[in-house]
CSV table of C-alpha atoms and ligand atoms in Angstrom, one decimal:
chain,number,residue,atom,x,y,z
A,1,MET,CA,-31.3,-22.9,4.0
A,2,SER,CA,-29.1,-25.1,2.0
A,3,LYS,CA,-30.2,-26.6,-1.4
A,4,ILE,CA,-31.6,-30.2,-1.6
A,5,ARG,CA,-29.8,-32.3,-4.3
A,6,THR,CA,-29.9,-36.1,-4.7
A,7,VAL,CA,-26.9,-37.9,-5.8
A,8,GLN,CA,-28.6,-38.7,-9.0
A,9,GLN,CA,-29.1,-35.1,-9.9
A,10,HIS,CA,-25.4,-34.4,-9.0
A,11,ILE,CA,-24.1,-37.2,-11.1
A,12,LEU,CA,-26.3,-36.0,-14.1
A,13,ASP,CA,-24.9,-32.5,-13.8
A,14,GLU,CA,-21.3,-33.9,-13.8
A,15,GLU,CA,-21.9,-36.0,-16.9
A,16,ARG,CA,-23.3,-33.1,-18.7
A,17,LEU,CA,-19.7,-31.5,-18.4
A,18,TYR,CA,-18.6,-34.2,-21.1
A,19,PRO,CA,-19.9,-33.3,-24.5
A,20,GLY,CA,-21.4,-36.2,-26.2
A,21,ALA,CA,-22.0,-38.0,-22.9
A,22,THR,CA,-24.7,-40.9,-23.4
A,23,GLY,CA,-26.0,-41.0,-19.8
A,24,ASP,CA,-24.5,-44.4,-19.4
A,25,PHE,CA,-22.1,-43.4,-16.6
A,26,THR,CA,-25.0,-41.9,-14.7
A,27,ALA,CA,-27.0,-45.2,-15.2
A,28,LEU,CA,-24.0,-47.2,-14.0
A,29,LEU,CA,-23.6,-45.2,-10.9
A,30,THR,CA,-27.3,-45.4,-10.2
A,31,SER,CA,-27.1,-49.1,-10.3
A,32,LEU,CA,-24.2,-49.2,-7.9
A,33,ILE,CA,-26.1,-46.9,-5.6
A,34,VAL,CA,-29.1,-49.4,-5.6
A,35,ALA,CA,-26.6,-52.1,-4.6
A,36,ALA,CA,-25.1,-50.1,-1.7
A,37,LYS,CA,-28.6,-49.3,-0.3
A,38,ILE,CA,-29.3,-53.1,-0.2
A,39,ILE,CA,-26.0,-53.6,1.6
A,40,SER,CA,-26.5,-50.9,3.8
A,41,ARG,CA,-29.9,-52.3,4.9
A,42,GLU,CA,-28.3,-55.7,5.7
A,43,VAL,CA,-25.5,-54.1,7.5
A,44,ASN,CA,-27.9,-52.2,9.8
A,45,LYS,CA,-29.5,-55.4,10.5
A,46,ALA,CA,-26.3,-57.4,11.3
A,47,GLY,CA,-26.7,-57.0,15.1
A,48,LEU,CA,-30.2,-58.5,15.1
A,49,VAL,CA,-29.3,-61.6,13.5
A,50,LYS,CA,-29.2,-63.7,16.6
A,51,ILE,CA,-32.1,-62.1,18.2
A,52,LEU,CA,-34.3,-62.8,15.1
A,53,GLY,CA,-33.6,-66.4,15.5
A,54,GLU,CA,-30.8,-67.0,13.0
A,55,THR,CA,-28.2,-69.5,14.2
A,56,ASP,CA,-25.0,-70.0,12.4
A,57,ASN,CA,-25.6,-69.9,8.7
A,58,VAL,CA,-29.4,-70.8,8.9
A,59,ASN,CA,-32.2,-68.4,9.4
A,60,VAL,CA,-35.6,-69.1,11.0
A,61,HIS,CA,-37.0,-70.2,7.6
A,62,GLY,CA,-34.2,-72.8,7.4
A,63,GLU,CA,-32.5,-70.9,4.6
A,64,ILE,CA,-28.8,-70.4,4.3
A,65,VAL,CA,-27.8,-66.9,5.4
A,66,MET,CA,-24.6,-65.6,3.7
A,67,LYS,CA,-21.9,-63.8,5.5
A,68,LEU,CA,-22.2,-60.1,5.1
A,69,ASP,CA,-19.1,-59.9,2.8
A,70,GLU,CA,-20.4,-62.6,0.6
A,71,PHE,CA,-23.7,-61.0,0.5
A,72,ALA,CA,-22.2,-57.5,-0.5
A,73,GLN,CA,-20.2,-59.4,-3.2
A,74,HIS,CA,-23.4,-61.2,-4.4
A,75,THR,CA,-25.5,-58.0,-4.4
A,76,ILE,CA,-23.0,-55.9,-6.3
A,77,CYS,CA,-22.4,-58.7,-9.0
A,78,LEU,CA,-26.2,-59.1,-9.5
A,79,ALA,CA,-26.9,-55.4,-9.7
A,80,MET,CA,-23.9,-54.6,-11.9
A,81,GLY,CA,-23.6,-57.7,-14.1
A,82,HIS,CA,-27.0,-57.0,-15.7
A,83,SER,CA,-26.6,-53.3,-15.7
A,84,GLY,CA,-25.7,-53.2,-19.3
A,85,HIS,CA,-22.8,-50.7,-18.8
A,86,LEU,CA,-19.9,-53.0,-17.9
A,87,CYS,CA,-17.5,-55.2,-19.9
A,88,VAL,CA,-15.9,-56.8,-16.9
A,89,MET,CA,-15.7,-56.6,-13.2
A,90,ALA,CA,-13.0,-57.5,-10.5
A,91,SER,CA,-13.4,-57.8,-6.8
A,92,GLU,CA,-11.2,-58.3,-3.7
A,93,GLU,CA,-13.3,-61.3,-3.0
A,94,SER,CA,-12.8,-63.0,-6.4
A,95,GLU,CA,-9.6,-64.7,-7.4
A,96,ASN,CA,-10.2,-64.0,-11.2
A,97,ILE,CA,-11.9,-61.3,-13.3
A,98,ILE,CA,-15.7,-61.5,-13.2
A,99,PRO,CA,-17.2,-61.9,-16.6
A,100,ILE,CA,-20.5,-60.2,-17.4
A,101,PRO,CA,-23.4,-62.9,-17.5
A,102,ASP,CA,-24.2,-64.6,-20.8
A,103,GLY,CA,-27.1,-62.8,-22.4
A,104,SER,CA,-26.5,-59.5,-20.6
A,105,LYS,CA,-25.6,-56.4,-22.7
A,106,ARG,CA,-22.1,-55.3,-22.5
A,107,GLY,CA,-20.9,-51.8,-22.0
A,108,ASN,CA,-17.8,-49.7,-22.0
A,109,TYR,CA,-16.8,-49.5,-18.3
A,110,VAL,CA,-14.9,-51.7,-16.0
A,111,LEU,CA,-15.8,-52.0,-12.3
A,112,MET,CA,-13.4,-52.9,-9.6
A,113,PHE,CA,-14.6,-53.1,-5.8
A,114,ASP,CA,-14.0,-54.2,-2.4
A,115,PRO,CA,-17.5,-55.2,-1.5
A,116,LEU,CA,-17.2,-54.9,2.3
A,117,ASP,CA,-13.9,-53.4,3.5
A,118,GLY,CA,-13.1,-53.7,7.2
A,119,SER,CA,-15.6,-56.6,7.5
A,120,SER,CA,-13.7,-57.9,10.5
A,121,ASN,CA,-15.3,-55.0,12.5
A,122,ILE,CA,-18.9,-56.2,11.8
A,123,ASP,CA,-19.3,-57.9,15.0
A,124,VAL,CA,-18.2,-54.8,17.2
A,125,ASN,CA,-20.6,-52.5,15.3
A,126,ALA,CA,-17.6,-50.3,13.8
A,127,SER,CA,-18.0,-48.6,10.4
A,128,ILE,CA,-17.3,-50.5,7.4
A,129,GLY,CA,-17.6,-49.8,3.7
A,130,THR,CA,-17.6,-50.5,-0.1
A,131,ILE,CA,-14.8,-49.1,-2.2
A,132,PHE,CA,-15.3,-48.7,-6.0
A,133,SER,CA,-13.1,-47.9,-9.0
A,134,ILE,CA,-14.4,-47.3,-12.6
A,135,HIS,CA,-12.2,-47.4,-15.7
A,136,ARG,CA,-13.0,-47.3,-19.4
A,137,LYS,CA,-12.5,-50.3,-21.5
A,138,ILE,CA,-9.3,-50.1,-23.4
A,139,THR,CA,-9.4,-53.4,-25.5
A,140,ASN,CA,-11.5,-54.1,-28.6
A,141,ALA,CA,-13.2,-57.4,-28.0
A,142,ARG,CA,-16.9,-57.4,-26.8
A,143,ASP,CA,-15.9,-58.8,-23.3
A,144,GLY,CA,-13.4,-57.0,-21.1
A,145,SER,CA,-10.2,-58.7,-20.1
A,146,LEU,CA,-7.6,-58.7,-17.5
A,147,GLU,CA,-5.9,-56.0,-19.5
A,148,ASP,CA,-8.9,-53.8,-19.0
A,149,CYS,CA,-8.6,-54.2,-15.2
A,150,LEU,CA,-4.8,-53.7,-15.0
A,151,GLN,CA,-5.0,-49.8,-15.7
A,152,LYS,CA,-3.0,-47.3,-13.8
A,153,GLY,CA,-5.2,-45.4,-11.1
A,154,SER,CA,-4.4,-42.2,-13.0
A,155,ARG,CA,-6.8,-43.5,-15.7
A,156,GLN,CA,-9.8,-43.9,-13.4
A,157,ALA,CA,-12.9,-42.4,-14.7
A,158,ALA,CA,-14.5,-42.3,-11.2
A,159,ALA,CA,-13.8,-43.7,-7.8
A,160,GLY,CA,-15.4,-43.6,-4.3
A,161,TYR,CA,-16.8,-45.4,-1.4
A,162,PHE,CA,-19.8,-46.0,0.6
A,163,ILE,CA,-19.4,-45.9,4.4
A,164,TYR,CA,-21.9,-47.8,6.6
A,165,GLY,CA,-21.5,-45.8,9.8
A,166,SER,CA,-23.7,-43.9,12.2
A,167,SER,CA,-25.3,-42.8,8.9
A,168,THR,CA,-24.6,-44.2,5.4
A,169,VAL,CA,-22.5,-41.9,3.4
A,170,MET,CA,-21.5,-42.1,-0.3
A,171,VAL,CA,-18.3,-40.1,-1.4
A,172,TYR,CA,-17.3,-40.1,-5.0
A,173,THR,CA,-15.3,-38.1,-7.6
A,174,THR,CA,-15.2,-38.2,-11.4
A,175,GLY,CA,-12.3,-35.9,-11.5
A,176,HIS,CA,-14.2,-32.6,-10.8
A,177,GLY,CA,-13.8,-32.5,-7.0
A,178,VAL,CA,-15.1,-34.8,-4.3
A,179,HIS,CA,-18.6,-34.9,-3.2
A,180,GLY,CA,-20.4,-36.5,-0.1
A,181,PHE,CA,-24.0,-37.6,0.2
A,182,THR,CA,-25.9,-38.9,3.2
A,183,LEU,CA,-28.5,-41.5,2.9
A,184,ASP,CA,-31.8,-40.4,4.1
A,185,PRO,CA,-33.5,-43.7,5.1
A,186,SER,CA,-36.9,-42.5,5.2
A,187,LEU,CA,-36.7,-41.2,1.6
A,188,GLY,CA,-34.2,-44.0,0.4
A,189,GLU,CA,-32.2,-41.2,-1.3
A,190,PHE,CA,-28.7,-40.0,-0.8
A,191,LEU,CA,-28.7,-36.2,-0.4
A,192,LEU,CA,-25.8,-33.9,-1.1
A,193,SER,CA,-24.3,-33.3,2.4
A,194,HIS,CA,-20.5,-32.6,1.8
A,195,GLU,CA,-20.1,-30.4,-1.4
A,196,ASN,CA,-16.6,-30.1,-2.7
A,197,ILE,CA,-14.7,-31.7,0.0
A,198,THR,CA,-11.2,-30.5,0.5
A,199,THR,CA,-8.8,-32.1,3.0
A,200,PRO,CA,-6.6,-29.8,5.1
A,201,ALA,CA,-3.0,-29.5,3.8
A,202,ARG,CA,-1.7,-30.7,7.2
A,203,GLY,CA,-3.5,-32.7,9.9
A,204,LYS,CA,-3.3,-33.5,13.5
A,205,ILE,CA,-4.0,-37.3,13.2
A,206,TYR,CA,-1.9,-40.4,12.3
A,207,SER,CA,-3.4,-43.7,11.7
A,208,ILE,CA,-1.3,-46.9,11.7
A,209,ASN,CA,-1.3,-50.3,13.2
A,210,GLU,CA,1.4,-49.8,15.9
A,211,GLY,CA,1.4,-53.5,16.6
A,212,ASN,CA,3.4,-54.0,13.5
A,213,VAL,CA,6.3,-51.8,14.6
A,214,SER,CA,8.8,-54.6,14.5
A,215,GLN,CA,8.1,-55.1,10.7
A,216,TRP,CA,8.4,-51.4,9.8
A,217,ASP,CA,11.2,-50.1,7.7
A,218,PRO,CA,13.5,-47.5,9.4
A,219,GLY,CA,11.9,-44.6,7.6
A,220,THR,CA,8.5,-45.3,9.0
A,221,ARG,CA,9.8,-46.0,12.6
A,222,ARG,CA,11.6,-42.6,12.5
A,223,TYR,CA,8.7,-40.8,11.0
A,224,ILE,CA,6.2,-42.1,13.7
A,225,ASP,CA,8.7,-41.4,16.5
A,226,TYR,CA,9.0,-37.9,15.1
A,227,LEU,CA,5.2,-37.3,15.1
A,228,LYS,CA,5.3,-38.2,18.7
A,229,GLU,CA,8.4,-36.6,20.0
A,230,ASN,CA,8.9,-33.6,17.7
A,231,CYS,CA,5.5,-32.5,17.5
A,232,LYS,CA,6.4,-28.9,18.4
A,233,ASP,CA,7.7,-28.6,14.8
A,234,HIS,CA,4.0,-28.6,13.7
A,235,GLY,CA,2.8,-26.6,16.7
A,236,HIS,CA,0.5,-29.2,17.8
A,237,PRO,CA,0.5,-32.8,19.0
A,238,TYR,CA,-0.6,-35.6,16.6
A,239,SER,CA,-3.2,-38.0,17.9
A,240,LEU,CA,-3.3,-41.6,17.1
A,241,ARG,CA,-6.6,-42.8,15.7
A,242,TYR,CA,-7.0,-46.3,14.2
A,243,ILE,CA,-10.2,-48.1,13.7
A,244,GLY,CA,-8.7,-50.9,11.5
A,245,SER,CA,-11.3,-50.3,8.9
A,246,LEU,CA,-9.7,-48.4,5.9
A,247,VAL,CA,-12.9,-46.6,4.7
A,248,ALA,CA,-13.7,-45.4,8.3
A,249,ASP,CA,-10.0,-44.4,9.1
A,250,PHE,CA,-9.7,-42.7,5.5
A,251,HIS,CA,-13.1,-40.9,5.8
A,252,ARG,CA,-12.3,-39.3,9.1
A,253,ASN,CA,-8.8,-38.3,8.0
A,254,LEU,CA,-10.3,-36.8,4.7
A,255,LEU,CA,-12.6,-34.5,6.6
A,256,LYS,CA,-10.3,-33.7,9.5
A,257,GLY,CA,-6.8,-33.9,8.0
A,258,GLY,CA,-4.3,-36.5,8.9
A,259,ILE,CA,-2.1,-39.3,7.6
A,260,PHE,CA,-3.0,-43.1,7.2
A,261,LEU,CA,-0.2,-45.5,6.8
A,262,TYR,CA,-0.1,-49.2,6.0
A,263,PRO,CA,3.7,-49.3,5.1
A,264,GLY,CA,5.8,-51.8,3.3
A,265,PRO,CA,7.8,-53.9,2.7
A,266,LYS,CA,4.8,-55.5,0.9
A,267,GLY,CA,1.9,-53.7,2.5
A,268,LYS,CA,-1.5,-55.4,3.2
A,269,LEU,CA,-3.8,-53.2,1.1
A,270,ARG,CA,-4.7,-54.0,-2.5
A,271,LEU,CA,-3.8,-51.5,-5.3
A,272,LEU,CA,-6.9,-52.0,-7.5
A,273,TYR,CA,-9.6,-52.2,-4.9
A,274,GLU,CA,-8.3,-50.0,-2.0
A,275,ALA,CA,-5.2,-47.8,-2.7
A,276,ALA,CA,-6.0,-46.5,-6.2
A,277,PRO,CA,-9.6,-45.5,-5.7
A,278,LEU,CA,-8.9,-43.7,-2.3
A,279,ALA,CA,-5.8,-42.2,-4.0
A,280,MET,CA,-8.0,-40.5,-6.7
A,281,VAL,CA,-10.4,-39.3,-3.9
A,282,VAL,CA,-7.7,-37.9,-1.8
A,283,GLU,CA,-5.9,-36.2,-4.7
A,284,GLN,CA,-9.1,-34.6,-5.9
A,285,ALA,CA,-9.7,-33.3,-2.4
A,286,GLY,CA,-6.1,-31.8,-2.3
A,287,GLY,CA,-4.2,-34.5,-0.6
A,288,ALA,CA,-1.7,-37.1,-1.6
A,289,ALA,CA,-1.2,-40.9,-1.7
A,290,SER,CA,2.1,-42.7,-2.1
A,291,THR,CA,4.0,-45.9,-1.5
A,292,GLY,CA,6.7,-43.9,0.2
A,293,THR,CA,8.6,-43.6,-3.3
A,294,GLU,CA,5.8,-43.5,-5.9
A,295,ARG,CA,2.6,-41.7,-6.4
A,296,ILE,CA,0.0,-44.4,-5.9
A,297,LEU,CA,-2.0,-43.4,-9.1
A,298,ASP,CA,1.3,-44.0,-11.1
A,299,VAL,CA,1.8,-47.5,-10.1
A,300,GLN,CA,1.2,-49.9,-12.8
A,301,PRO,CA,-0.8,-52.9,-11.7
A,302,THR,CA,0.7,-56.3,-12.8
A,303,SER,CA,-1.7,-58.5,-11.1
A,304,LEU,CA,-5.4,-58.4,-9.9
A,305,HIS,CA,-4.6,-58.8,-6.1
A,306,GLN,CA,-1.3,-56.9,-6.0
A,307,LYS,CA,-0.7,-55.2,-2.6
A,308,VAL,CA,1.2,-51.8,-2.1
A,309,PRO,CA,2.3,-49.9,0.8
A,310,LEU,CA,-0.2,-47.2,1.2
A,311,ILE,CA,0.5,-43.8,2.8
A,312,ILE,CA,-2.5,-41.5,2.2
A,313,GLY,CA,-3.8,-38.2,3.5
A,314,SER,CA,-3.0,-34.7,3.9
A,315,ARG,CA,-0.6,-33.3,1.3
A,316,ASP,CA,2.2,-32.0,3.5
A,317,ASP,CA,2.1,-35.0,5.9
A,318,VAL,CA,2.4,-37.4,3.0
A,319,ALA,CA,5.4,-35.3,1.5
A,320,GLU,CA,6.9,-35.3,5.0
A,321,TYR,CA,6.6,-39.2,5.3
A,322,ASN,CA,8.2,-39.6,1.8
A,323,GLN,CA,11.2,-37.5,2.8
A,324,PHE,CA,11.7,-39.7,6.0
A,325,TYR,CA,11.4,-42.8,3.8
A,326,VAL,CA,13.8,-41.6,1.1
A,327,ASP,CA,16.4,-40.3,3.8
A,328,ALA,CA,16.3,-43.6,5.7
A,329,THR,CA,16.8,-45.6,2.5
A,330,ALA,CA,19.7,-43.4,1.4
A,331,SER,CA,21.4,-43.5,4.8
A,332,ALA,CA,21.1,-47.4,4.9
A,333,ALA,CA,22.8,-47.5,1.6
A,334,ASP,CA,25.8,-45.5,2.7
B,401,AHM,P1,-10.3,-56.3,4.4
B,401,AHM,O1,-10.5,-55.9,3.0
B,401,AHM,O2,-10.0,-57.8,4.3
B,401,AHM,O3,-11.4,-56.1,5.3
B,401,AHM,O4,-8.9,-56.0,4.9
B,401,AHM,C1,-8.5,-54.7,4.8
B,401,AHM,C2,-8.6,-54.0,6.2
B,401,AHM,C3,-8.7,-52.5,6.1
B,401,AHM,O5,-10.0,-52.1,6.2
B,401,AHM,C4,-7.8,-52.0,7.3
B,401,AHM,O6,-7.3,-50.7,7.0
B,401,AHM,C5,-6.7,-53.0,7.4
B,401,AHM,O7,-7.3,-54.2,6.9
B,401,AHM,C6,-6.4,-53.3,8.9
B,401,AHM,O8,-5.5,-54.2,9.0
B,401,AHM,P2,-4.7,-54.5,10.4
B,401,AHM,O9,-5.7,-55.3,11.2
B,401,AHM,O10,-3.6,-55.3,9.9
B,401,AHM,O11,-4.4,-53.3,11.0
B,402,MG,MG1,-10.6,-54.2,2.0
């Protein structure tokens, strides 16, 4: 029989790896987990909204009902703003940095998050998720600033996501491997279900929105054609799997192996809330993440909502894509 471990026990054990750790980090993640449990509960009720008598934005009590992505944003801000461990937050759903409320204790960590990634999938019952990225404060003032948020992904103290799917799963890393926990709704606890996740060096899946083919650069076009036409090079055909919900596409490829692409020229996905945290997770699992020319974790953020091309997944697949991209760029220059 496998051991039963809660996520809190696991995080405490990880924190003990750092001499002089205060327990703040464990407390921070614990607050975030509470927020995710509340979001998970609401996500699970989403399909019942109309049946239970809610119309448009008003429920049976005449109260205004928030959209789920707004609800997720609000819940995380409420749970984390008063946790005492953060100096500033930033979210995909907020234009500017989110200060810690007046009167609340300040801490030494910075939280960046996408409260409900893939939220256009709510109505069709597909998996969606919350992505998070945690940095240490680098400025000296009591409150954190934009500078604290605009750090390279390689400096993240921790990163991960919650996926609200057939079950709710949390995946996180603090730089010592990647671990997954499944929420047992009857206990209200995340239990260790995926210890030390490693992603296959090469996969059999590619995930891309092929409807955008007319906007792709030549390298991406050639690479996708190659996966379809020259699959004999890999000894197996590649299958296309695309949900259109990054957390869900990423999670599947992490476990099974494969490559997810949202290519340039500008990309759609955000560096701070989507690309960097998932890049830390995938690298810790043995995979890779690039823009086509640069490691995602080395990209210096210049603004809060900066977008990047994101090529992420199995190590050899990402390396092969990078080669196609570089070769196509070089031949266009000739
Ligand atoms: P969101 O954060 O507003 O939900 O947008 C991001 C989502 C990702 O989850 C997903 O990978 C991507 O958008 C899908 O985009 P597209 O519909 O263009 O394929
Ligand atoms: Mg998103």
